[in-house]
Amino acid sequence: MTNREETIRLLMVGRTGNGKSSTGNTIFNSKVFKTHEPNRASKEAVEFHCGRVGGTSWGVTVRLVDGTCVGDAVSDLSGGKEALLESLRSIWCHEPEFHAILFVLKYGVRFTKQEKDAVQCVKSMFGEDVFRKWGVIVMTYGDNFETDNDERKSFEDWCREQSGDFKSLCEECDYRCVLFNNRSYSDDHWFYLRSAISKIQSPPYTKFNFNQCSDSRSNYFKNIGYSRENSPIPSESSPLLPGHRSASIDLTTSHEENSKVTHQTQRNCIQCRESKWFTLWIWAFLLAAILCLAFLAYMFRNWKECKHYFCH
């Protein structure tokens, strides 16, 4: 990553109230994202900003998408399952791929069941290996860490000394962990974040990777008590974002159902082609008939002229 014209695409996920919007503002050193009160999700499916980040000699263009509902408990969302599905669809309206997925946590609070559920939600939506291949942990409220850090440990050392589920998550991300103090804007935040992103060896996360997780998403909604019958998915004609077209993907359809749809589509295509060929044959027959009639009329007229000539 040495090209000045390089573009880095990032997706932020995590529970509402952990500071995703403030983290986006810190990355761009400007208030470009709307901040929300804890336990109150944004009404927008996603938020997006693109801008230049870093110094004049090593800066890059960053395209950042805030997946506002991804990581929240479905029961806490005002729109329920549909709000999460709308957010997932809208993510792909903005970007075709992501170099890293930032999972935002808050420093100074216990790694509760809600946080573990958020981790499971992200894995179910984007794949079981999403943290291992593309994950970066961004921990906010870094000013509290500086206050508590009497021994002057580095943030990475502090992460390595933790235990339980949080340590397991850090290990899964290969300790790609960054501390953000969102009360102060500084290029240092981007420097450390970009260093963590540069450790990712996997190619960007694409919609192909996302489509591979349809069964995982379906199982997730079933496990939390939602099914396609009692919570229908908005159709492609349902409004998502102004000016954006809905992605033609059923986020909770299983592989078997997708196969049935694919086979039915293939049969329809074959029938359509057969219908087109039949129509072409009909037109060809009519054209041939018209030409034959025109030829016969021409011959009949010439025959009459020849007969008249020889008779005289």
PDB file of N, CA and C in Angstrom, residues 14-18 71 103-106 109-122 131 165-166 169:
ATOM      1  N   GLY A  14     -20.843  -3.225  14.781  1.00  0.00           N
ATOM      2  CA  GLY A  14     -20.789  -3.246  16.237  1.00  0.00           C
ATOM      3  C   GLY A  14     -22.069  -2.682  16.828  1.00  0.00           C
ATOM      4  N   ARG A  15     -22.208  -2.814  18.122  1.00  0.00           N
ATOM      5  CA  ARG A  15     -23.432  -2.382  18.787  1.00  0.00           C
ATOM      6  C   ARG A  15     -23.561  -0.863  18.784  1.00  0.00           C
ATOM      7  N   THR A  16     -24.806  -0.403  18.668  1.00  0.00           N
ATOM      8  CA  THR A  16     -25.082   1.024  18.783  1.00  0.00           C
ATOM      9  C   THR A  16     -24.704   1.504  20.181  1.00  0.00           C
ATOM     10  N   GLY A  17     -23.995   2.627  20.240  1.00  0.00           N
ATOM     11  CA  GLY A  17     -23.552   3.173  21.518  1.00  0.00           C
ATOM     12  C   GLY A  17     -22.087   2.916  21.821  1.00  0.00           C
ATOM     13  N   ASN A  18     -21.447   2.064  20.994  1.00  0.00           N
ATOM     14  CA  ASN A  18     -20.025   1.793  21.210  1.00  0.00           C
ATOM     15  C   ASN A  18     -19.130   2.835  20.557  1.00  0.00           C
ATOM     16  N   GLY A  71     -24.786  -5.863  14.336  1.00  0.00           N
ATOM     17  CA  GLY A  71     -24.192  -6.035  15.658  1.00  0.00           C
ATOM     18  C   GLY A  71     -25.199  -5.807  16.770  1.00  0.00           C
ATOM     19  N   PHE A 103     -14.630  -3.856  13.814  1.00  0.00           N
ATOM     20  CA  PHE A 103     -15.580  -4.207  14.862  1.00  0.00           C
ATOM     21  C   PHE A 103     -15.325  -3.278  16.047  1.00  0.00           C
ATOM     22  N   VAL A 104     -16.307  -2.424  16.342  1.00  0.00           N
ATOM     23  CA  VAL A 104     -16.117  -1.356  17.330  1.00  0.00           C
ATOM     24  C   VAL A 104     -16.611  -1.808  18.695  1.00  0.00           C
ATOM     25  N   LEU A 105     -15.733  -1.714  19.689  1.00  0.00           N
ATOM     26  CA  LEU A 105     -16.038  -2.028  21.079  1.00  0.00           C
ATOM     27  C   LEU A 105     -15.735  -0.812  21.943  1.00  0.00           C
ATOM     28  N   LYS A 106     -16.277  -0.824  23.153  1.00  0.00           N
ATOM     29  CA  LYS A 106     -16.056   0.286  24.080  1.00  0.00           C
ATOM     30  C   LYS A 106     -15.121  -0.163  25.205  1.00  0.00           C
ATOM     31  N   VAL A 109     -15.776  -1.345  29.777  1.00  0.00           N
ATOM     32  CA  VAL A 109     -16.969  -2.100  30.133  1.00  0.00           C
ATOM     33  C   VAL A 109     -16.673  -3.586  29.960  1.00  0.00           C
ATOM     34  N   ARG A 110     -17.418  -4.405  30.674  1.00  0.00           N
ATOM     35  CA  ARG A 110     -17.217  -5.843  30.585  1.00  0.00           C
ATOM     36  C   ARG A 110     -17.641  -6.353  29.209  1.00  0.00           C
ATOM     37  N   PHE A 111     -16.974  -7.441  28.798  1.00  0.00           N
ATOM     38  CA  PHE A 111     -17.335  -8.085  27.539  1.00  0.00           C
ATOM     39  C   PHE A 111     -18.557  -8.956  27.821  1.00  0.00           C
ATOM     40  N   THR A 112     -19.721  -8.342  27.725  1.00  0.00           N
ATOM     41  CA  THR A 112     -20.968  -8.949  28.168  1.00  0.00           C
ATOM     42  C   THR A 112     -21.532  -9.912  27.125  1.00  0.00           C
ATOM     43  N   LYS A 113     -22.655 -10.539  27.494  1.00  0.00           N
ATOM     44  CA  LYS A 113     -23.345 -11.429  26.568  1.00  0.00           C
ATOM     45  C   LYS A 113     -23.799 -10.661  25.330  1.00  0.00           C
ATOM     46  N   GLN A 114     -24.178  -9.385  25.497  1.00  0.00           N
ATOM     47  CA  GLN A 114     -24.592  -8.578  24.360  1.00  0.00           C
ATOM     48  C   GLN A 114     -23.460  -8.416  23.344  1.00  0.00           C
ATOM     49  N   GLU A 115     -22.231  -8.236  23.858  1.00  0.00           N
ATOM     50  CA  GLU A 115     -21.078  -8.113  22.958  1.00  0.00           C
ATOM     51  C   GLU A 115     -20.792  -9.448  22.275  1.00  0.00           C
ATOM     52  N   LYS A 116     -20.916 -10.544  23.032  1.00  0.00           N
ATOM     53  CA  LYS A 116     -20.707 -11.863  22.422  1.00  0.00           C
ATOM     54  C   LYS A 116     -21.778 -12.142  21.367  1.00  0.00           C
ATOM     55  N   ASP A 117     -23.012 -11.716  21.636  1.00  0.00           N
ATOM     56  CA  ASP A 117     -24.074 -11.875  20.640  1.00  0.00           C
ATOM     57  C   ASP A 117     -23.778 -11.037  19.400  1.00  0.00           C
ATOM     58  N   ALA A 118     -23.179  -9.849  19.604  1.00  0.00           N
ATOM     59  CA  ALA A 118     -22.825  -8.999  18.469  1.00  0.00           C
ATOM     60  C   ALA A 118     -21.765  -9.681  17.606  1.00  0.00           C
ATOM     61  N   VAL A 119     -20.792 -10.328  18.255  1.00  0.00           N
ATOM     62  CA  VAL A 119     -19.758 -11.073  17.516  1.00  0.00           C
ATOM     63  C   VAL A 119     -20.404 -12.176  16.690  1.00  0.00           C
ATOM     64  N   GLN A 120     -21.328 -12.912  17.315  1.00  0.00           N
ATOM     65  CA  GLN A 120     -21.993 -14.002  16.613  1.00  0.00           C
ATOM     66  C   GLN A 120     -22.844 -13.488  15.465  1.00  0.00           C
ATOM     67  N   CYS A 121     -23.467 -12.330  15.665  1.00  0.00           N
ATOM     68  CA  CYS A 121     -24.273 -11.728  14.601  1.00  0.00           C
ATOM     69  C   CYS A 121     -23.408 -11.408  13.387  1.00  0.00           C
ATOM     70  N   VAL A 122     -22.265 -10.789  13.621  1.00  0.00           N
ATOM     71  CA  VAL A 122     -21.365 -10.422  12.525  1.00  0.00           C
ATOM     72  C   VAL A 122     -20.880 -11.675  11.797  1.00  0.00           C
ATOM     73  N   PHE A 131     -13.634 -12.469  11.127  1.00  0.00           N
ATOM     74  CA  PHE A 131     -12.681 -11.791  12.006  1.00  0.00           C
ATOM     75  C   PHE A 131     -11.251 -12.264  11.717  1.00  0.00           C
ATOM     76  N   ASP A 165     -13.507 -14.528  26.579  1.00  0.00           N
ATOM     77  CA  ASP A 165     -13.995 -14.365  25.201  1.00  0.00           C
ATOM     78  C   ASP A 165     -13.338 -13.196  24.475  1.00  0.00           C
ATOM     79  N   PHE A 166     -13.006 -12.134  25.222  1.00  0.00           N
ATOM     80  CA  PHE A 166     -12.360 -10.996  24.570  1.00  0.00           C
ATOM     81  C   PHE A 166     -10.977 -11.374  24.055  1.00  0.00           C
ATOM     82  N   LEU A 169     -11.318 -13.353  20.928  1.00  0.00           N
ATOM     83  CA  LEU A 169     -11.603 -12.502  19.774  1.00  0.00           C
ATOM     84  C   LEU A 169     -10.342 -11.806  19.284  1.00  0.00           C
TER      85      LEU A 169
END
